[in-house]
Coordinates of N, CA and C in Angstrom, one line a residue:
X774 N 9.1 65.0 10.3 CA 9.1 66.4 9.9 C 7.9 66.8 9.0
X775 N 7.2 65.8 8.6 CA 6.0 66.2 7.8 C 4.9 66.9 8.6
X776 N 4.2 67.7 8.0 CA 3.1 68.4 8.7 C 1.8 67.7 8.4
X777 N 1.2 67.0 9.4 CA 0.0 66.2 9.2 C -1.2 67.1 9.1
X778 N -2.2 66.7 8.3 CA -3.4 67.4 8.2 C -4.1 67.5 9.6
X779 N -4.7 68.7 9.9 CA -5.4 68.9 11.1 C -4.5 68.9 12.4
X780 N -3.2 68.9 12.1 CA -2.3 68.9 13.3 C -1.1 69.9 13.0
X781 N -1.4 71.0 12.3 CA -0.4 71.9 11.8 C 0.4 72.5 12.9
X782 N -0.4 73.0 13.9 CA 0.3 73.7 15.1 C 1.2 72.8 15.8
X783 N 0.7 71.6 16.1 CA 1.4 70.6 16.9 C 2.7 70.2 16.1
X784 N 2.5 70.0 14.8 CA 3.7 69.5 14.0 C 4.7 70.6 13.9
X785 N 4.3 71.8 13.7 CA 5.3 72.9 13.6 C 6.0 73.1 14.9
X786 N 5.4 72.9 16.1 CA 6.1 73.0 17.4 C 7.1 71.9 17.5
X787 N 6.7 70.7 17.0 CA 7.7 69.6 17.0 C 8.9 69.9 16.1
X788 N 8.6 70.4 14.9 CA 9.7 70.7 14.0 C 10.6 71.8 14.6
X789 N 10.1 72.8 15.3 CA 10.9 73.8 15.9 C 11.8 73.2 16.9
X790 N 11.2 72.3 17.8 CA 12.1 71.7 18.8 C 13.2 70.9 18.2
X791 N 12.9 70.2 17.1 CA 14.0 69.4 16.4 C 15.1 70.3 15.9
X792 N 14.6 71.4 15.2 CA 15.6 72.3 14.6 C 16.4 73.0 15.7
X793 N 15.8 73.4 16.8 CA 16.5 74.1 17.9 C 17.5 73.1 18.5
X794 N 17.1 71.9 18.7 CA 18.0 70.9 19.3 C 19.2 70.6 18.4
X795 N 19.0 70.6 17.0 CA 20.1 70.4 16.1 C 21.0 71.6 16.1
X796 N 20.4 72.8 16.2 CA 21.2 74.0 16.1 C 22.3 74.1 17.2
X797 N 22.1 73.5 18.3 CA 23.1 73.6 19.4 C 23.9 72.3 19.6
X798 N 23.7 71.4 18.6 CA 24.4 70.1 18.7 C 25.8 70.2 18.1
X799 N 26.7 69.2 18.5 CA 28.1 69.3 18.0 C 28.1 69.1 16.5
X800 N 27.2 68.3 15.9 CA 27.2 68.1 14.5 C 26.9 69.4 13.7
X801 N 26.0 70.2 14.3 CA 25.7 71.5 13.6 C 26.9 72.4 13.7
X802 N 27.6 72.5 14.8 CA 28.8 73.3 14.8 C 29.9 72.8 13.8
X803 N 30.0 71.5 13.7 CA 31.0 71.0 12.7 C 30.6 71.4 11.3
X804 N 29.3 71.3 11.0 CA 28.8 71.6 9.6 C 29.0 73.1 9.4
X805 N 28.7 73.9 10.3 CA 29.0 75.4 10.2 C 30.4 75.7 10.0
X806 N 31.3 75.0 10.7 CA 32.7 75.2 10.6 C 33.2 74.9 9.2
X807 N 32.8 73.7 8.7 CA 33.2 73.3 7.3 C 32.6 74.2 6.3
X808 N 31.4 74.6 6.5 CA 30.7 75.5 5.5 C 31.4 76.9 5.5
X809 N 31.8 77.4 6.6 CA 32.5 78.7 6.7 C 33.9 78.7 6.1
X810 N 34.6 77.6 6.4 CA 36.0 77.5 5.9 C 36.1 77.0 4.5
X811 N 35.1 76.2 4.1 CA 35.2 75.6 2.8 C 36.2 74.5 2.6
X812 N 36.8 74.0 3.7 CA 37.8 72.9 3.6 C 37.1 71.6 3.9
X813 N 37.7 70.6 3.2 CA 37.3 69.2 3.5 C 35.8 68.9 3.3
X814 N 35.1 69.7 2.4 CA 33.7 69.5 2.2 C 33.4 68.1 1.6
X815 N 34.2 67.8 0.6 CA 34.0 66.5 -0.1 C 34.3 65.3 0.9
X816 N 35.3 65.4 1.7 CA 35.6 64.4 2.7 C 34.5 64.2 3.7
X817 N 33.9 65.3 4.1 CA 32.9 65.2 5.2 C 31.5 64.9 4.6
X818 N 31.1 65.4 3.5 CA 29.7 65.4 3.2 C 29.3 64.8 1.8
X819 N 30.3 64.2 1.1 CA 30.0 63.5 -0.1 C 30.0 62.0 0.2
X820 N 29.0 61.2 -0.3 CA 29.0 59.8 0.0 C 30.2 59.1 -0.7
X821 N 31.0 58.5 0.1 CA 32.2 57.8 -0.5 C 32.1 56.3 -0.2
X822 N 32.6 55.4 -1.1 CA 32.7 54.0 -0.7 C 33.6 53.9 0.5
X823 N 33.2 53.1 1.5 CA 34.1 52.9 2.7 C 35.1 51.8 2.4
X824 N 36.4 52.2 2.5 CA 37.5 51.3 2.2 C 37.4 50.0 3.1
X825 N 37.7 48.9 2.4 CA 37.8 47.6 3.2 C 36.4 47.0 3.5
X826 N 35.4 47.6 3.1 CA 34.0 47.1 3.3 C 33.5 46.3 2.1
X827 N 33.6 46.9 1.0 CA 33.0 46.2 -0.2 C 33.8 46.6 -1.4
X828 N 34.2 45.6 -2.2 CA 34.9 45.9 -3.4 C 33.9 46.4 -4.5
X829 N 32.6 46.2 -4.3 CA 31.6 46.7 -5.3 C 31.3 48.2 -5.2
X830 N 31.8 48.8 -4.1 CA 31.6 50.2 -4.0 C 30.4 50.6 -3.1
X831 N 29.7 49.5 -2.6 CA 28.5 49.8 -1.7 C 29.1 50.1 -0.4
X832 N 28.2 50.8 0.4 CA 28.7 51.4 1.7 C 28.6 50.4 2.8
X833 N 28.0 49.2 2.6 CA 27.9 48.2 3.7 C 27.9 46.9 3.0
X834 N 28.0 45.8 3.9 CA 28.0 44.5 3.4 C 26.6 44.0 3.0
X835 N 26.5 42.9 2.3 CA 25.2 42.4 1.7 C 24.3 42.2 2.9
X836 N 24.7 41.5 3.9 CA 23.8 41.2 5.1 C 23.4 42.4 5.8
X837 N 24.2 43.4 5.9 CA 23.8 44.6 6.6 C 22.8 45.3 5.8
X838 N 22.9 45.4 4.5 CA 21.9 46.0 3.6 C 20.6 45.3 3.8
X839 N 20.6 44.0 3.7 CA 19.4 43.1 3.7 C 18.7 43.3 5.1
X840 N 19.5 43.4 6.2 CA 18.9 43.5 7.5 C 18.1 44.8 7.6
X841 N 18.7 45.9 7.1 CA 18.1 47.2 7.3 C 16.9 47.4 6.3
X842 N 16.9 46.8 5.2 CA 15.8 46.8 4.3 C 14.6 46.1 4.9
X843 N 14.8 44.9 5.5 CA 13.8 44.2 6.2 C 13.3 45.0 7.4
X844 N 14.2 45.6 8.2 CA 13.9 46.4 9.4 C 13.0 47.6 9.0
X845 N 13.3 48.2 7.8 CA 12.6 49.3 7.4 C 11.2 49.0 6.8
X846 N 11.2 47.8 6.1 CA 10.0 47.4 5.4 C 8.9 46.9 6.3
X847 N 9.3 46.2 7.4 CA 8.4 45.6 8.3 C 7.4 46.6 8.9
X848 N 7.9 47.7 9.5 CA 6.9 48.7 10.0 C 5.9 49.2 8.9
X849 N 6.4 49.3 7.6 CA 5.6 49.7 6.5 C 4.4 48.8 6.3
X850 N 4.7 47.5 6.5 CA 3.6 46.5 6.4 C 2.6 46.7 7.5
X851 N 3.1 47.0 8.7 CA 2.2 47.0 9.9 C 1.7 48.4 10.2
X852 N 2.1 49.4 9.4 CA 1.8 50.8 9.8 C 0.3 51.1 9.8
X853 N -0.5 50.2 9.1 CA -1.9 50.4 9.0 C -2.6 49.0 9.4
X854 N -2.6 48.8 10.7 CA -3.2 47.4 11.1 C -4.6 47.2 10.7
X855 N -5.4 48.3 10.5 CA -6.8 48.1 10.0 C -6.8 47.5 8.6
X856 N -5.8 47.9 7.8 CA -5.7 47.3 6.4 C -5.5 45.8 6.5
X857 N -4.6 45.4 7.4 CA -4.3 44.0 7.5 C -5.6 43.2 8.0
X858 N -6.3 43.8 9.0 CA -7.5 43.2 9.5 C -8.6 43.1 8.4
X859 N -8.7 44.2 7.6 CA -9.7 44.2 6.5 C -9.4 43.1 5.5
X860 N -8.1 43.0 5.1 CA -7.7 41.9 4.2 C -8.1 40.5 4.7
X861 N -7.8 40.3 6.0 CA -8.1 39.0 6.6 C -9.6 38.8 6.6
X862 N -10.3 39.8 7.0 CA -11.8 39.7 7.1 C -12.4 39.5 5.7
X863 N -11.9 40.2 4.7 CA -12.3 40.0 3.3 C -12.1 38.6 2.9
X864 N -10.9 38.1 3.2 CA -10.6 36.7 2.8 C -11.6 35.7 3.5
X865 N -11.8 35.9 4.8 CA -12.7 35.1 5.5 C -14.2 35.1 4.9
X866 N -14.6 36.3 4.5 CA -16.0 36.4 4.0 C -16.1 35.8 2.6
X867 N -15.1 36.0 1.8 CA -15.1 35.3 0.4 C -15.0 33.8 0.6
X868 N -14.2 33.3 1.5 CA -14.1 31.9 1.8 C -15.4 31.3 2.3
X869 N -16.1 32.0 3.2 CA -17.4 31.6 3.7 C -18.4 31.5 2.6
X870 N -18.4 32.5 1.7 CA -19.3 32.6 0.6 C -19.1 31.4 -0.4
X871 N -17.8 31.1 -0.7 CA -17.5 30.0 -1.6 C -17.9 28.7 -0.9
X872 N -17.6 28.6 0.4 CA -17.9 27.4 1.1 C -19.4 27.1 1.2
X873 N -20.2 28.2 1.3 CA -21.6 28.1 1.4 C -22.2 27.6 0.0
X874 N -21.7 28.2 -1.1 CA -22.2 27.8 -2.4 C -21.9 26.3 -2.7
X875 N -20.7 25.8 -2.3 CA -20.3 24.4 -2.6 C -20.4 23.6 -1.4
X876 N -21.2 23.9 -0.4 CA -21.2 23.2 0.9 C -21.6 21.7 0.7
X877 N -20.8 20.9 1.4 CA -21.0 19.4 1.6 C -21.2 18.6 0.3
X878 N -20.1 18.7 -0.5 CA -20.2 17.9 -1.8 C -19.9 16.4 -1.6
X879 N -20.6 15.6 -2.4 CA -20.5 14.2 -2.3 C -19.7 13.7 -3.6
X880 N -19.0 12.6 -3.4 CA -18.2 12.1 -4.6 C -19.0 11.4 -5.6
X881 N -20.0 12.0 -6.2 CA -20.7 11.5 -7.4 C -20.4 12.4 -8.6
X882 N -21.0 12.2 -9.7 CA -20.7 12.9 -10.9 C -20.9 14.4 -10.7
X883 N -22.0 14.8 -10.2 CA -22.2 16.3 -9.9 C -21.2 16.8 -8.9
X884 N -21.0 16.0 -7.9 CA -20.0 16.5 -6.8 C -18.6 16.7 -7.4
X885 N -18.2 15.8 -8.3 CA -16.8 16.0 -8.8 C -16.8 17.3 -9.7
X886 N -17.8 17.5 -10.5 CA -17.8 18.8 -11.3 C -17.9 20.0 -10.4
X887 N -18.6 19.9 -9.3 CA -18.7 21.1 -8.4 C -17.4 21.3 -7.7
X888 N -16.7 20.2 -7.3 CA -15.4 20.4 -6.6 C -14.4 21.0 -7.6
X889 N -14.5 20.6 -8.9 CA -13.6 21.2 -9.9 C -13.8 22.7 -10.0
X890 N -15.1 23.1 -9.9 CA -15.5 24.5 -9.9 C -14.9 25.3 -8.7
X891 N -15.0 24.6 -7.5 CA -14.5 25.3 -6.3 C -13.0 25.4 -6.3
X892 N -12.3 24.4 -6.9 CA -10.9 24.5 -7.0 C -10.4 25.6 -7.9
X893 N -11.2 25.8 -9.0 CA -11.0 26.9 -9.9 C -11.1 28.3 -9.2
X894 N -12.1 28.4 -8.3 CA -12.3 29.6 -7.5 C -11.2 29.8 -6.5
X895 N -10.6 28.7 -5.9 CA -9.4 28.7 -5.1 C -8.3 29.5 -5.8
X896 N -8.1 29.0 -7.0 CA -6.9 29.6 -7.8 C -7.2 31.0 -8.2
X897 N -8.4 31.3 -8.7 CA -8.6 32.7 -9.2 C -8.6 33.7 -8.0
X898 N -9.2 33.3 -6.9 CA -9.3 34.2 -5.7 C -7.8 34.5 -5.2
X899 N -7.0 33.4 -5.0 CA -5.7 33.6 -4.5 C -4.8 34.4 -5.5
X900 N -5.1 34.2 -6.8 CA -4.3 34.9 -7.8 C -4.5 36.4 -7.8
X901 N -5.8 36.8 -8.1 CA -6.1 38.2 -8.3 C -6.0 39.0 -7.0
X902 N -6.4 38.4 -5.9 CA -6.3 39.1 -4.6 C -4.9 39.5 -4.3
X903 N -3.9 38.6 -4.6 CA -2.5 38.8 -4.2 C -1.8 39.7 -5.3
X904 N -2.2 39.6 -6.5 CA -1.6 40.4 -7.5 C -1.9 41.9 -7.2
X905 N -3.2 42.2 -7.0 CA -3.6 43.6 -6.7 C -3.1 44.1 -5.4
X906 N -2.8 43.2 -4.5 CA -2.3 43.6 -3.1 C -0.9 44.2 -3.2
X907 N -0.1 43.8 -4.2 CA 1.3 44.3 -4.2 C 1.6 45.1 -5.5
X908 N 0.5 45.4 -6.3 CA 0.8 46.0 -7.6 C 1.4 47.4 -7.4
X909 N 1.2 48.1 -6.3 CA 1.7 49.4 -6.1 C 3.0 49.5 -5.3
X910 N 3.5 48.4 -4.8 CA 4.6 48.4 -3.9 C 5.9 49.1 -4.4
X911 N 6.3 48.6 -5.6 CA 7.6 49.2 -6.1 C 7.3 50.5 -6.9
X912 N 6.1 50.6 -7.6 CA 5.8 51.8 -8.3 C 5.9 53.0 -7.4
X913 N 5.3 52.9 -6.2 CA 5.3 54.0 -5.3 C 6.6 54.4 -4.7
X914 N 7.5 53.4 -4.6 CA 8.8 53.6 -3.9 C 10.0 53.8 -4.9
X915 N 9.6 53.7 -6.2 CA 10.7 53.7 -7.2 C 11.6 54.9 -7.1
X916 N 11.1 56.2 -7.0 CA 12.0 57.3 -6.9 C 13.0 57.2 -5.7
X917 N 12.5 56.8 -4.5 CA 13.3 56.6 -3.3 C 14.4 55.6 -3.6
X918 N 14.0 54.4 -4.2 CA 14.9 53.4 -4.4 C 16.0 53.8 -5.4
X919 N 15.7 54.5 -6.4 CA 16.7 54.9 -7.4 C 17.7 55.9 -6.8
X920 N 17.2 56.8 -5.9 CA 18.1 57.7 -5.2 C 19.0 56.9 -4.3
X921 N 18.5 55.9 -3.6 CA 19.4 55.1 -2.7 C 20.3 54.3 -3.5
X922 N 19.9 53.8 -4.6 CA 20.8 52.9 -5.5 C 21.9 53.8 -6.0
X923 N 21.6 55.0 -6.5 CA 22.7 55.9 -7.0 C 23.6 56.3 -5.9
X924 N 23.2 56.4 -4.6 CA 24.0 56.7 -3.5 C 24.8 55.5 -3.0
X925 N 24.6 54.3 -3.7 CA 25.3 53.1 -3.3 C 25.0 52.6 -1.9
X926 N 23.7 52.8 -1.5 CA 23.3 52.4 -0.2 C 22.8 51.0 -0.2
X927 N 22.0 50.6 -1.2 CA 21.4 49.3 -1.3 C 21.6 48.7 -2.7
X928 N 21.8 47.4 -2.7 CA 21.8 46.7 -4.0 C 20.4 46.4 -4.4
X929 N 20.2 46.0 -5.7 CA 18.9 45.7 -6.1 C 18.4 44.4 -5.5
X930 N 19.2 43.4 -5.3 CA 18.8 42.1 -4.8 C 18.4 42.2 -3.3
X931 N 19.2 42.9 -2.5 CA 18.9 43.1 -1.1 C 17.6 43.8 -0.9
X932 N 17.4 44.8 -1.7 CA 16.1 45.6 -1.6 C 14.9 44.8 -1.9
X933 N 15.0 44.0 -3.1 CA 13.9 43.2 -3.5 C 13.6 42.1 -2.5
X934 N 14.6 41.4 -2.0 CA 14.4 40.3 -1.1 C 13.9 40.8 0.2
X935 N 14.4 41.9 0.7 CA 14.0 42.5 2.0 C 12.5 42.9 1.9
X936 N 12.1 43.6 0.8 CA 10.7 44.0 0.7 C 9.8 42.7 0.7
X937 N 10.2 41.7 -0.1 CA 9.4 40.5 -0.2 C 9.3 39.7 1.1
X938 N 10.4 39.5 1.8 CA 10.4 38.8 3.0 C 9.5 39.5 4.1
X939 N 9.6 40.8 4.1 CA 8.8 41.6 5.1 C 7.3 41.3 4.9
X940 N 6.9 41.0 3.7 CA 5.4 40.8 3.5 C 5.0 39.4 3.5
X941 N 6.0 38.4 3.6 CA 5.7 37.0 3.6 C 4.7 36.6 4.7
X942 N 4.7 37.1 5.9 CA 3.8 36.6 6.9 C 2.3 36.8 6.5
X943 N 2.0 38.0 5.9 CA 0.7 38.3 5.5 C 0.3 37.3 4.3
X944 N 1.2 37.0 3.4 CA 0.9 36.2 2.3 C 0.9 34.7 2.7
X945 N 1.3 34.4 3.9 CA 1.0 33.0 4.5 C -0.3 33.0 5.2
X946 N -0.6 34.1 5.9 CA -1.9 34.1 6.7 C -3.1 34.1 5.8
X947 N -3.1 34.8 4.7 CA -4.3 34.9 3.8 C -4.7 33.5 3.3
X948 N -3.7 32.8 2.7 CA -4.1 31.4 2.2 C -4.5 30.5 3.3
X949 N -3.9 30.6 4.5 CA -4.2 29.8 5.6 C -5.7 30.0 6.0
X950 N -6.1 31.3 6.2 CA -7.5 31.6 6.5 C -8.4 31.1 5.5
X951 N -8.1 31.3 4.2 CA -9.0 30.9 3.1 C -9.2 29.4 3.1
X952 N -8.1 28.7 3.1 CA -8.2 27.2 3.0 C -8.8 26.6 4.2
X953 N -8.5 27.1 5.4 CA -9.1 26.6 6.6 C -10.6 26.7 6.7
X954 N -11.1 27.7 6.0 CA -12.6 27.8 6.0 C -13.3 27.0 4.9
X955 N -12.7 27.1 3.7 CA -13.4 26.5 2.6 C -13.2 25.0 2.5
X956 N -12.0 24.5 3.0 CA -11.7 23.1 2.8 C -12.8 22.2 3.5
X957 N -13.0 22.4 4.8 CA -14.0 21.5 5.5 C -15.5 21.8 5.1
X958 N -15.8 23.1 4.7 CA -17.2 23.4 4.3 C -17.5 22.7 3.0
X959 N -16.6 22.7 2.0 CA -16.9 22.0 0.8 C -16.9 20.5 0.9
X960 N -16.2 20.0 1.9 CA -16.2 18.5 2.2 C -15.1 17.9 1.3
X961 N -14.0 18.6 1.1 CA -12.8 18.0 0.4 C -12.2 16.9 1.3
X962 N -11.3 16.1 0.7 CA -10.8 14.9 1.3 C -10.3 15.1 2.7
X963 N -10.9 14.3 3.6 CA -10.5 14.5 5.1 C -9.1 14.0 5.4
X964 N -8.6 14.5 6.4 CA -7.2 14.0 6.8 C -6.2 15.2 6.8
X965 N -5.4 15.2 7.9 CA -4.5 16.3 8.0 C -3.5 16.4 6.9
X966 N -3.0 15.2 6.4 CA -2.0 15.2 5.3 C -2.6 15.9 4.0
X967 N -3.9 15.5 3.7 CA -4.5 16.1 2.5 C -4.8 17.6 2.7
X968 N -5.2 18.0 3.9 CA -5.4 19.4 4.1 C -4.1 20.2 4.0
X969 N -3.1 19.7 4.6 CA -1.8 20.4 4.5 C -1.2 20.4 3.1
X970 N -1.5 19.4 2.3 CA -1.1 19.4 0.9 C -1.8 20.5 0.1
X971 N -3.1 20.6 0.4 CA -3.9 21.6 -0.3 C -3.4 23.0 0.1
X972 N -3.2 23.1 1.4 CA -2.7 24.4 2.0 C -1.4 24.8 1.4
X973 N -0.5 23.9 1.3 CA 0.8 24.2 0.7 C 0.7 24.7 -0.8
X974 N -0.2 24.0 -1.5 CA -0.4 24.4 -2.9 C -1.0 25.8 -3.0
X975 N -2.0 26.1 -2.2 CA -2.6 27.4 -2.2 C -1.6 28.5 -1.8
X976 N -0.8 28.2 -0.8 CA 0.3 29.1 -0.4 C 1.2 29.4 -1.6
X977 N 1.6 28.3 -2.3 CA 2.5 28.5 -3.4 C 1.9 29.3 -4.5
X978 N 0.6 29.1 -4.8 CA -0.1 29.8 -5.8 C -0.2 31.3 -5.4
X979 N -0.5 31.6 -4.1 CA -0.6 32.9 -3.7 C 0.8 33.7 -3.8
X980 N 1.9 33.0 -3.5 CA 3.2 33.6 -3.6 C 3.7 33.8 -5.0
X981 N 3.3 32.9 -5.9 CA 3.6 33.0 -7.3 C 2.9 34.3 -7.9
X982 N 1.6 34.4 -7.5 CA 0.8 35.5 -7.9 C 1.4 36.8 -7.4
X983 N 1.9 36.8 -6.1 CA 2.6 37.9 -5.5 C 3.8 38.3 -6.3
X984 N 4.6 37.3 -6.7 CA 5.8 37.6 -7.5 C 5.4 38.2 -8.9
X985 N 4.3 37.7 -9.5 CA 3.9 38.3 -10.7 C 3.4 39.7 -10.5
X986 N 2.8 40.0 -9.4 CA 2.4 41.4 -9.1 C 3.6 42.3 -8.9
X987 N 4.7 41.7 -8.3 CA 6.0 42.5 -8.2 C 6.6 42.8 -9.5
X988 N 6.5 41.8 -10.4 CA 7.1 41.9 -11.8 C 6.4 43.1 -12.5
X989 N 5.0 43.1 -12.4 CA 4.3 44.2 -13.1 C 4.6 45.6 -12.4
X990 N 4.7 45.5 -11.1 CA 5.0 46.8 -10.3 C 6.4 47.3 -10.7
X991 N 7.4 46.4 -10.8 CA 8.8 46.9 -11.2 C 8.9 47.4 -12.6
X992 N 8.1 46.8 -13.5 CA 8.2 47.1 -14.9 C 7.4 48.4 -15.2
X993 N 6.5 48.8 -14.3 CA 5.6 49.9 -14.6 C 6.2 51.2 -14.0
X994 N 5.9 52.3 -14.8 CA 6.5 53.6 -14.3 C 5.6 54.3 -13.3
X995 N 4.4 53.9 -13.2 CA 3.5 54.5 -12.2 C 2.4 53.5 -11.8
X996 N 1.7 53.8 -10.7 CA 0.7 52.9 -10.2 C -0.5 52.8 -11.2
X997 N -0.9 53.8 -11.9 CA -2.0 53.7 -12.8 C -1.6 52.8 -14.0
X998 N -0.3 52.9 -14.4 CA 0.2 52.0 -15.5 C 0.2 50.6 -15.0
X999 N 0.6 50.3 -13.8 CA 0.7 49.0 -13.3 C -0.8 48.4 -13.2
X1000 N -1.7 49.2 -12.8 CA -3.1 48.7 -12.7 C -3.7 48.4 -14.1
X1001 N -3.3 49.2 -15.1 CA -3.8 49.0 -16.4 C -3.2 47.7 -17.0
X1002 N -1.9 47.5 -16.7 CA -1.2 46.2 -17.2 C -1.9 45.0 -16.5

């Protein structure tokens, strides 16, 4: 129903079709009947806890809430595929830059110090990149969430877990791309087990950083406040 910039005429035509379709629907007739008579308004149009579904007063079971939060959050992650591509490309470029600076280290005194420096860059890059990637997630959606929470549609835990799990694939892909490029370029210890161990640690660091970003986002009243914190 939103009117998109540069598409006003097309959007208004679409809105008119939707309104006209609703006007002749059975639901519209029922609404008009209740509105005209003034009977059973509360029964029809006030949100009520559904009996036998949840003793906590929520309108659906925990798994149902969780499923629909994930279902709704997943398109939000993918709605701008260019942003996903840019993040992966940015990660690949930074990884290539770090790999070029520390290329082909040997296990001597200088090599060990350089490897320490490269591992420090592993941590800082995965930390700050992922904190800033999610810093606006909850700040931007807070008014919508509070409205839905007051309407007893979603619990806090289902909402948080659903949003987090929807973004997990991206936060697995970014560490994978980063580690896969830098690990062989720097000449870190060869072998699949060692590579997978390093990858697992980098993934955990990235996801801890993401959780920290979520913490800041939840605790901040606005995106500018979250960025300042």
